[in-house]
Coordinates of C-alpha atoms and ligand atoms in Angstrom, one line a residue:
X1 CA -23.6 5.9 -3.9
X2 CA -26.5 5.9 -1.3
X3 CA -26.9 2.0 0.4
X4 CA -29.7 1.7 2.9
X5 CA -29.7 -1.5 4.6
X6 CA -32.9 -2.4 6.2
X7 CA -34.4 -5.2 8.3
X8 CA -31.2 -6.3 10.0
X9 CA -31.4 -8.9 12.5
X10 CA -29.2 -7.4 14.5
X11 CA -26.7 -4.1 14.5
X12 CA -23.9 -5.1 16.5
X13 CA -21.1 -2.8 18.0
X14 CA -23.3 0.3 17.5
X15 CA -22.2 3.5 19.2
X16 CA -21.9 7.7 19.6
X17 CA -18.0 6.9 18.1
X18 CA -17.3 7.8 21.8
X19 CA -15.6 5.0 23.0
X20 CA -11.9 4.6 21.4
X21 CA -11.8 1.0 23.3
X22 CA -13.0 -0.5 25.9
X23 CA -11.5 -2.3 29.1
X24 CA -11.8 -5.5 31.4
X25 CA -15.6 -6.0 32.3
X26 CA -16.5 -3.5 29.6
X27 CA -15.1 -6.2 27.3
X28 CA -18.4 -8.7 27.9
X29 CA -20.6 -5.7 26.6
X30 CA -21.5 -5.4 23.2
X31 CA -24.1 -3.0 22.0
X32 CA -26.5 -3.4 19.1
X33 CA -30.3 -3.1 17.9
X34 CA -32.5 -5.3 16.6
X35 CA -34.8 -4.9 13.8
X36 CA -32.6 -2.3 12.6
X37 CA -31.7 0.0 9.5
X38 CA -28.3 1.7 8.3
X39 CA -28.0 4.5 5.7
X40 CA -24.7 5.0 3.7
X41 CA -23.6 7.5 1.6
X42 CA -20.4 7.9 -0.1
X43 CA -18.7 5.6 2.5
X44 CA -19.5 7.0 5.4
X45 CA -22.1 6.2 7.8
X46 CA -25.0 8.8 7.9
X47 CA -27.5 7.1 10.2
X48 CA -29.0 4.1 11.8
X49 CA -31.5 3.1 14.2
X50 CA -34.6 0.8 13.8
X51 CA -36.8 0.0 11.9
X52 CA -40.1 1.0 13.0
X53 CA -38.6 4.6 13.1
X54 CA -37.5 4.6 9.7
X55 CA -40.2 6.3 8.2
X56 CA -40.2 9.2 10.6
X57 CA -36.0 9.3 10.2
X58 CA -34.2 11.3 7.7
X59 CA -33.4 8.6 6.1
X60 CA -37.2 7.7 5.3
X61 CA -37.4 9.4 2.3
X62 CA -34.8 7.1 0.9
X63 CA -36.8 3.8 0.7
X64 CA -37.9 2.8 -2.8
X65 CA -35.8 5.7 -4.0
X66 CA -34.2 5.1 -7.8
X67 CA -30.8 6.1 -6.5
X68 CA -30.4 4.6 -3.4
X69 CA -29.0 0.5 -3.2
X70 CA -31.5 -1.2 -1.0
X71 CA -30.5 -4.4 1.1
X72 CA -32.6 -6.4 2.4
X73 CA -30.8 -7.8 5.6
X74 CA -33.7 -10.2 7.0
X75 CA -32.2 -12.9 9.8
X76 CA -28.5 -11.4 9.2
X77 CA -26.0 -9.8 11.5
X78 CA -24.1 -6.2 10.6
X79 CA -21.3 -5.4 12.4
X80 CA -18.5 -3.3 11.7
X81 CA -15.8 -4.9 9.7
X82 CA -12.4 -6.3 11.3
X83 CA -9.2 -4.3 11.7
X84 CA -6.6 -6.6 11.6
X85 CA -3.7 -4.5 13.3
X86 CA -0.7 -6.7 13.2
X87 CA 0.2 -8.4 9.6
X88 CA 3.1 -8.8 7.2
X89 CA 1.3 -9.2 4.4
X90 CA 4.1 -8.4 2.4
X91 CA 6.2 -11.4 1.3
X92 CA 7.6 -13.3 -1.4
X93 CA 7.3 -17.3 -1.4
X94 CA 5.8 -19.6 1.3
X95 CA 7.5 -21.9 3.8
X96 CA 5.8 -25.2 3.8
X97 CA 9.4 -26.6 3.9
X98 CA 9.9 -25.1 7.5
X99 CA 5.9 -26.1 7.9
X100 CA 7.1 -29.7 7.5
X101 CA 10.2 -29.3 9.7
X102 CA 7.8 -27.8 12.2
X103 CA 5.8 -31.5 11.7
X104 CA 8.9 -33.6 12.6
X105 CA 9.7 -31.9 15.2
X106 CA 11.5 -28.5 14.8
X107 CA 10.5 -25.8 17.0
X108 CA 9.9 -21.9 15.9
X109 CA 13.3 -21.1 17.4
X110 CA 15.7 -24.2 16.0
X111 CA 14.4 -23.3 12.4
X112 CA 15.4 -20.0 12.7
X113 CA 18.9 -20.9 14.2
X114 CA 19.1 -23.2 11.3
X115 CA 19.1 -19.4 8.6
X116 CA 15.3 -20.7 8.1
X117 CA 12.2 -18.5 9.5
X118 CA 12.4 -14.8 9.2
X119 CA 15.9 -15.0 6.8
X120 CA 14.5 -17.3 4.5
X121 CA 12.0 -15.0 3.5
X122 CA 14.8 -11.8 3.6
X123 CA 16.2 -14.1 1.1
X124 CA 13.4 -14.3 -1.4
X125 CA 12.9 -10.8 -0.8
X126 CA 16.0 -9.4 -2.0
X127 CA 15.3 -11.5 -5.0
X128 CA 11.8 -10.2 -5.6
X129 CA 10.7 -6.9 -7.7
X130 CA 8.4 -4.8 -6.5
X131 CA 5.2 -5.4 -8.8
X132 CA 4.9 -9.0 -8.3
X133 CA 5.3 -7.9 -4.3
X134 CA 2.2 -5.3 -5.0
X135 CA 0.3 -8.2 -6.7
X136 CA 0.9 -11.3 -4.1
X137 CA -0.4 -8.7 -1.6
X138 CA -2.9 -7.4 -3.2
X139 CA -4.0 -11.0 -3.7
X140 CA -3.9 -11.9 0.0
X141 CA -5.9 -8.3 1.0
X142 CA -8.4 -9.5 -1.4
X143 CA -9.1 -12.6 -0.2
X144 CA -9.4 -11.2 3.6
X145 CA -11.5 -8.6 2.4
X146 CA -13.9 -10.9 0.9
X147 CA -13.7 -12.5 4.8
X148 CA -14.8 -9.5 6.3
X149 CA -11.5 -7.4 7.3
X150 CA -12.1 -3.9 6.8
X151 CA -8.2 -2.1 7.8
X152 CA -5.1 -4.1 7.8
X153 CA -1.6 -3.3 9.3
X154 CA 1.0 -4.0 7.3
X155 CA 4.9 -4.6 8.3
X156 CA 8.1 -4.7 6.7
X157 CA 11.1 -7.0 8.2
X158 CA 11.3 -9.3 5.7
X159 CA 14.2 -6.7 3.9
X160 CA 16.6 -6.4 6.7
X161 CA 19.1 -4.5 4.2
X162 CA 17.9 -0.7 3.6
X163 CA 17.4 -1.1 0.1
X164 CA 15.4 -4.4 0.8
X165 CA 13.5 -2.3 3.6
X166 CA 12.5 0.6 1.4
X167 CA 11.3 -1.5 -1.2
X168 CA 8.7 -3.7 1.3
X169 CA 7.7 -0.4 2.3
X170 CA 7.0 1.3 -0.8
X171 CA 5.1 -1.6 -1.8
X172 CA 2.9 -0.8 1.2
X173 CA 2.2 2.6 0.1
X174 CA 1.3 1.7 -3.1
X175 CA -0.9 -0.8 -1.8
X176 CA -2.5 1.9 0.1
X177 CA -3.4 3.3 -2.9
X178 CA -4.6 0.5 -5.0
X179 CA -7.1 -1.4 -2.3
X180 CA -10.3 0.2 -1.1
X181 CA -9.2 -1.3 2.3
X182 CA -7.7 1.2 5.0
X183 CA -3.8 0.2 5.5
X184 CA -1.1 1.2 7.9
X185 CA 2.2 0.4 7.6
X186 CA 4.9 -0.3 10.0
X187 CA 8.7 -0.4 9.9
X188 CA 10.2 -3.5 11.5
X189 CA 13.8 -3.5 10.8
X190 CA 14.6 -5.0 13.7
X191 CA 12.9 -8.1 12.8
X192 CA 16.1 -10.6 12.9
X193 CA 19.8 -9.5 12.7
X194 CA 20.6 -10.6 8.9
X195 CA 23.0 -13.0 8.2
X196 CA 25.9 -11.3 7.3
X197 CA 25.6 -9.7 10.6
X198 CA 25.9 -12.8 12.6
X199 CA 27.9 -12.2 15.5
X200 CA 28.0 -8.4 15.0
X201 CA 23.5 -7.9 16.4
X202 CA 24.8 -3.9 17.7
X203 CA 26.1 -3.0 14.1
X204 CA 23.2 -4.0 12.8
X205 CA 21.2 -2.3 15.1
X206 CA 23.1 1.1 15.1
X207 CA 22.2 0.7 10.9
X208 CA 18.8 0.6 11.7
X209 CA 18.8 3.6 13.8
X210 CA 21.7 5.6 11.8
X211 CA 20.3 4.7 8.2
X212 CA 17.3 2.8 8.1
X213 CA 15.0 4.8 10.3
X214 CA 16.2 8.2 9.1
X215 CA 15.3 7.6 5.4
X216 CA 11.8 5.5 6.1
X217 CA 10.9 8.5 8.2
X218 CA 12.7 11.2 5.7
X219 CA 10.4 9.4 3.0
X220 CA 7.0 9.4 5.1
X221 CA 6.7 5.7 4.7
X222 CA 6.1 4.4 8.1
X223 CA 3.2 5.1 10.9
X224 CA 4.8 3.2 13.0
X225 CA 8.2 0.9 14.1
X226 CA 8.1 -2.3 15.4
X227 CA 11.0 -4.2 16.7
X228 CA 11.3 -8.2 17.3
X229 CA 11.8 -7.6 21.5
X230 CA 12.2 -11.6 22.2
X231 CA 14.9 -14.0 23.1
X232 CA 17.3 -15.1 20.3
X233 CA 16.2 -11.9 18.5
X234 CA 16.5 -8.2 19.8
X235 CA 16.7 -7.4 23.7
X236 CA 15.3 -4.9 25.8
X237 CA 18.2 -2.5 25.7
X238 CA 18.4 -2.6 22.0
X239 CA 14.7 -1.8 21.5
X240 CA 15.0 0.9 23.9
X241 CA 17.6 2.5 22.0
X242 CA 15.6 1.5 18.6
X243 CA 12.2 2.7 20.0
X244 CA 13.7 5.9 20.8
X245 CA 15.3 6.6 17.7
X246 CA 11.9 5.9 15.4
X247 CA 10.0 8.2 18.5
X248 CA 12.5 11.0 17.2
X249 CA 11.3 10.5 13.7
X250 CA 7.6 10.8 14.5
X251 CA 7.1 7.1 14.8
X252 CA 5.1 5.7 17.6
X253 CA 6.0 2.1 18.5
X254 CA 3.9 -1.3 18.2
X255 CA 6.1 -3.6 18.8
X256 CA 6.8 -7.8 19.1
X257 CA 7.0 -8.6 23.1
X258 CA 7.2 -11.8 24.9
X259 CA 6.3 -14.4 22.6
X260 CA 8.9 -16.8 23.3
X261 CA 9.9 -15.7 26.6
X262 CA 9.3 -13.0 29.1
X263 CA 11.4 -10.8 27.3
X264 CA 11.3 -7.0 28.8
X265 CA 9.3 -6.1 25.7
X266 CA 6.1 -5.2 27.4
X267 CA 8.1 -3.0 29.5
X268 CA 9.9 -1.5 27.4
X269 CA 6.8 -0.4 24.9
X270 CA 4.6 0.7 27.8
X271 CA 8.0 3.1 28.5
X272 CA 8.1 4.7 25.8
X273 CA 3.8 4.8 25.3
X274 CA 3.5 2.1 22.4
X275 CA 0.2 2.0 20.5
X276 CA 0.2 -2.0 21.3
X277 CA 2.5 -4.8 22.1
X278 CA 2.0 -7.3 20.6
X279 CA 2.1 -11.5 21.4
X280 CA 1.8 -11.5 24.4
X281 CA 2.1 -15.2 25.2
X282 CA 4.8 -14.8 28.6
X283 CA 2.8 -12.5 30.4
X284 CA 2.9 -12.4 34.2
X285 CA 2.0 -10.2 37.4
X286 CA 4.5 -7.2 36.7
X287 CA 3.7 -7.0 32.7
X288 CA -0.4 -6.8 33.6
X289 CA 0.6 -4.2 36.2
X290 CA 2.7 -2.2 33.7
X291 CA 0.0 -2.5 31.1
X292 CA -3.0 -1.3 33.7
X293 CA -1.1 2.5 34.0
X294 CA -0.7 2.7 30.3
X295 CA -2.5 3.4 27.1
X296 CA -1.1 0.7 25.1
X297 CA -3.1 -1.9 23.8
X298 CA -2.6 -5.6 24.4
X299 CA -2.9 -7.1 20.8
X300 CA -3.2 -11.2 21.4
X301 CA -2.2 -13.4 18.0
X302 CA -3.7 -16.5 18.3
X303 CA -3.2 -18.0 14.9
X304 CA 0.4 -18.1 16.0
X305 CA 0.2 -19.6 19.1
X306 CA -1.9 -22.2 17.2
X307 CA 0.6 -22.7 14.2
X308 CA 3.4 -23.2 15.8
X309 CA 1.8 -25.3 19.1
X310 CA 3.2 -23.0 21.4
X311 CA 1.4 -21.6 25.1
X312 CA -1.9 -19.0 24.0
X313 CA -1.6 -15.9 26.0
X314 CA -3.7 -15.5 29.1
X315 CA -6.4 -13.5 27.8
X316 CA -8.7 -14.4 30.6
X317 CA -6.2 -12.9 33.2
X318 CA -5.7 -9.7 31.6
X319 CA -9.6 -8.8 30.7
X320 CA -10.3 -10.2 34.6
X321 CA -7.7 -7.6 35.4
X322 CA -9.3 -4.8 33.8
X323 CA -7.1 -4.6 30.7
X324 CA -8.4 -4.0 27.0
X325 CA -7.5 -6.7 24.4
X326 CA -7.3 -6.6 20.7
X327 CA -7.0 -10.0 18.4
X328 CA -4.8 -9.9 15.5
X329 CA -4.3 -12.3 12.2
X330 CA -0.5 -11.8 12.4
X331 CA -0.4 -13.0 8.8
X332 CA 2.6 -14.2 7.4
X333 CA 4.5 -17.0 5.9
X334 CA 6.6 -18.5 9.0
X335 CA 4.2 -18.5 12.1
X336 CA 1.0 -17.6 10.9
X337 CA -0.3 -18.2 6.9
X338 CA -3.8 -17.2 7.7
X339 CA -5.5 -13.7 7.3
X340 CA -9.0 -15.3 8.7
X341 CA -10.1 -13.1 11.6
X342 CA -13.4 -15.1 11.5
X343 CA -10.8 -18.1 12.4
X344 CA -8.9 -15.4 15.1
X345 CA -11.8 -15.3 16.5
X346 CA -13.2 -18.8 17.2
X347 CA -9.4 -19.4 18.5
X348 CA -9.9 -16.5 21.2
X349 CA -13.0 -18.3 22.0
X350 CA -12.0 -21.6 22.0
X351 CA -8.2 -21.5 23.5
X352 CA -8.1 -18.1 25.4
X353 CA -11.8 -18.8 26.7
X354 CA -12.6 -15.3 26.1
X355 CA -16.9 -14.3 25.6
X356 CA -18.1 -13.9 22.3
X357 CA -18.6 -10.8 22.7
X358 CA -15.4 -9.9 23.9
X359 CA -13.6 -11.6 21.1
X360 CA -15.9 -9.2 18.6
X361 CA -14.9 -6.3 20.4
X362 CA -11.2 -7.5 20.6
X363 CA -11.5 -7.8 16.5
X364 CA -13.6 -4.5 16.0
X365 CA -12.7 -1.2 18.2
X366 CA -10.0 -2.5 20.5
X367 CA -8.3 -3.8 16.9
X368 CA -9.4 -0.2 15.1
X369 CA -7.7 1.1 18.3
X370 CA -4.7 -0.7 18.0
X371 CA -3.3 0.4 14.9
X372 CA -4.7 4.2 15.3
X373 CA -7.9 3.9 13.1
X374 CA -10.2 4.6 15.9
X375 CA -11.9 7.5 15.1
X376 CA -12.6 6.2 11.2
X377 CA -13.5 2.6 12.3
X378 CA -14.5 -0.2 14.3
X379 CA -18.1 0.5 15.3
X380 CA -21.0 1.5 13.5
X381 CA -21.1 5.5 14.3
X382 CA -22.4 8.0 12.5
X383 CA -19.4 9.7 10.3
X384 CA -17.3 7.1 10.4
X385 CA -16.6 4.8 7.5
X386 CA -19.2 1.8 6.2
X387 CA -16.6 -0.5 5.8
X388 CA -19.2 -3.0 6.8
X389 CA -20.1 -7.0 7.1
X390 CA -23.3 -8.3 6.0
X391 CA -23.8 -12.2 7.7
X392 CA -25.1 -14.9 6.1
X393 CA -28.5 -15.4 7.7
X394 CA -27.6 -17.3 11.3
X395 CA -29.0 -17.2 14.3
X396 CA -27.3 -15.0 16.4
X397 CA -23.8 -13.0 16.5
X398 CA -22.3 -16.4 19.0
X399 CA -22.7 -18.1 15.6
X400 CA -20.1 -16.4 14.3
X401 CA -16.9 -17.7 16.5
X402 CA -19.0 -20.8 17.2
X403 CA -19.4 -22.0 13.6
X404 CA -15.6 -22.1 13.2
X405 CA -13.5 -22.7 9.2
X406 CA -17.0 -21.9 7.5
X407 CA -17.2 -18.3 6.1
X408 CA -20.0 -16.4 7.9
X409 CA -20.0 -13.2 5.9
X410 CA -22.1 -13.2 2.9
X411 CA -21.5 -9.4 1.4
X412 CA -18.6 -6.7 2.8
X413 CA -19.4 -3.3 2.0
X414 CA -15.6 -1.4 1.5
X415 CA -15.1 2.3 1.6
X416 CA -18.6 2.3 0.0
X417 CA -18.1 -0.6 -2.6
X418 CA -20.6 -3.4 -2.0
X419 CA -18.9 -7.2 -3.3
Ligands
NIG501 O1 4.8 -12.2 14.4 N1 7.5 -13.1 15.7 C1 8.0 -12.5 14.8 N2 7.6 -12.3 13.6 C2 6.5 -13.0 13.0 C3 6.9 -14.2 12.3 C4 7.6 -13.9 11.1 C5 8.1 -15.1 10.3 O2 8.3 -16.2 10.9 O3 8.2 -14.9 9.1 C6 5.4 -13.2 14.0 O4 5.1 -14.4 14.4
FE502 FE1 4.2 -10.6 13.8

């Protein structure tokens, strides 16, 4: 289908697809054109530019065609869709007990000593068949679709036995297929040590590398592996070993680091050339440093930090420092119930103090970026994909982390599907 979007307020995050992210002051920059047009045809991006040149453009010809899906954009925004790089979308059951626990009193860290957190949702997993996985997901995608998120990373760790593992991850590849959205899944084994291997953290460990990471890689059905690096969960050593292991198998890491403590995760991923690390909130002098001579990408979760009431992650220090940052949803049952990237992104705003326009381009490129879409998504470039958002009419793009808990987007367009 042909879709020619025309009189657009503004066309935000437009570029030559030539920057894969960008960095520090470059952050504050956000490119677009007014009174703008965008051609689409069969999901990919043909053309844009303004309107007063549209009649001389290629894409001239098109207006008032039979075939071609005209929208009229007047007084709206259009920006590249979100990439949403860290999620575990993937669960069985909520945790509102643990939410209410988390009310009295409990912290993050004394519910998961307690066999709550991340092992009671292992537990409903190993209880849960794979169809009504597909379908609780496929809810959850459809609802962040609808909310303007364009590519979404998907975890496992909720299995933490290899059968349990295998099945999360299958249901991520059949989610790839059944959702127009663009997924990519990651294998987080090492998300807690299961209970049965209480006391005993290295077996576990040596059957994620032995087993676990040998079949998912044998099977093609991980991009990447993740590992819990944080106190009361894996150390550095043992995601060393772990990271190396999945890097054998052809699996780059993007990892937990530092959420609960200045854990040697950041370190550890920028060793061994992570895509991102991810968290983020202990974050100090030496982990900026080691992130500045690397490629990886910061990724920043603040739903998290504002679930659970814990310290936000000093955004403003690393972008002053000259490092990239992506924002994430972090989705999931125990620290962050929220897909809303529109939300993400008032909360970078609002508790990391970082620009509108850094806070689009942390949810945009730097997010495409982070979960190695890049070169398909995250800015409006000719030949990439129109996985696109049309506003509701406001009055400019600040609107949009300003305005925060109301929906902003009015239409998505998704691998060429308009809803
Ligand atoms: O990213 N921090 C580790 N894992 C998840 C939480 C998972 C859970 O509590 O279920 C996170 O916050
Ligand atoms: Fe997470």
């Amino acid at each position: 289908m042909k879709i020619l979007i025309r009189n657009i307020k503004a066309l935000l995050q437009v570029d030559q697809g030539k920057r894969q992210k960008v960095c520090g002051e470059q952050m504050s920059e956000l490119p677009l054109l007014e009174d703008a047009f965008v051609f689409i045809d069969e999901g990919i991006i043909k053309g844009y530019g303004r309107m007063p040149d549209l009649h001389d453009s290629p894409y001239g010809k098109y207006t008032g065609h039979s075939d071609v899906h005209e929208i009229d954009a007047a007084g709206r925004m259009v920006m590249p869709s979100f990439c949403d790089s860290h999620t575990h979308m993937v669960y069985a059951g909520s945790r509102e007990i643990e939410y209410i626990d988390k009310i009295r009193g409990l912290s993050y860290e004394e519910i998961a000593k307690r066999g709550g957190g991340i092992l009671n949702s292992a537990r409903r997993m190993q209880e849960a068949g794979e169809d009504e996985l597909v379908d609780s997901a496929l809810e959850r995608l459809e609802e962040v679709r609808l909310l303007g998120t364009g590519a979404v990373e998907i975890k496992s760790g909720y299995g933490l036995t290899t059968a349990s593992e295998i099945k999360m991850l299958r249901v991520i590849r059949k989610l790839k297929e059944l959702t127009p959205l663009t997924i990519r899944a990651t294998f987080l084994g090492a998300h807690a040590v299961p209970a049965e291997y209480k006391g005993r953290q290295g077996e576990y460990v040596d059957k994620v590398i032995e087993e676990m990471i040998p079949l998912v890689a044998g099977e093609g059905l991980a991009d990447y592996i993740d590992v819990f690096c944080d106190r009361g969960f894996f150390t550095g050593e043992e995601t060393d070993r772990i990271l190396l292991a999945g890097i054998k198998h052809g699996l780059r890491p993007k990892i937990h680091a530092n959420e609960l403590d200045f854990s040697g995760g950041i370190q550890v991923g920028v060793k061994y050339n992570a895509l991102s690390v991810d968290h983020l909130e202990f974050t100090g002098e030496e982990e900026i440093k080691a992130l500045l001579e690397s490629d990886t990408m910061p990724t920043l979760l603040p739903g998290a930090a504002f679930f659970l009431e814990m310290e936000y992650p000093p955004a403003r220090r690393m972008i002053d420092s000259g490092l990239p940052v992506a924002m994430a949803s972090d989705y999931n049952p125990g620290s962050s119930p929220s897909g809303n990237m529109q939300l993400v992104m008032s909360l970078g705003c609002i508790k990391m103090k970082m620009l509108p326009e850094e806070v689009i381009n942390s949810v945009t490129l730097n997010g495409a970026y982070a979960m190695g879409v890049e070169d398909n998504l995250g800015s409006i470039a000719e030949g990439k994909k129109a996985n696109l958002i049309i506003t509701k009419p406001i009055p400019g793009y600040s609107f949009m982390p300003y305005a925060y808990g109301s929906n902003k987007v009015d239409i998505v367009i998704t691998e060429g599907r308009i809803s």
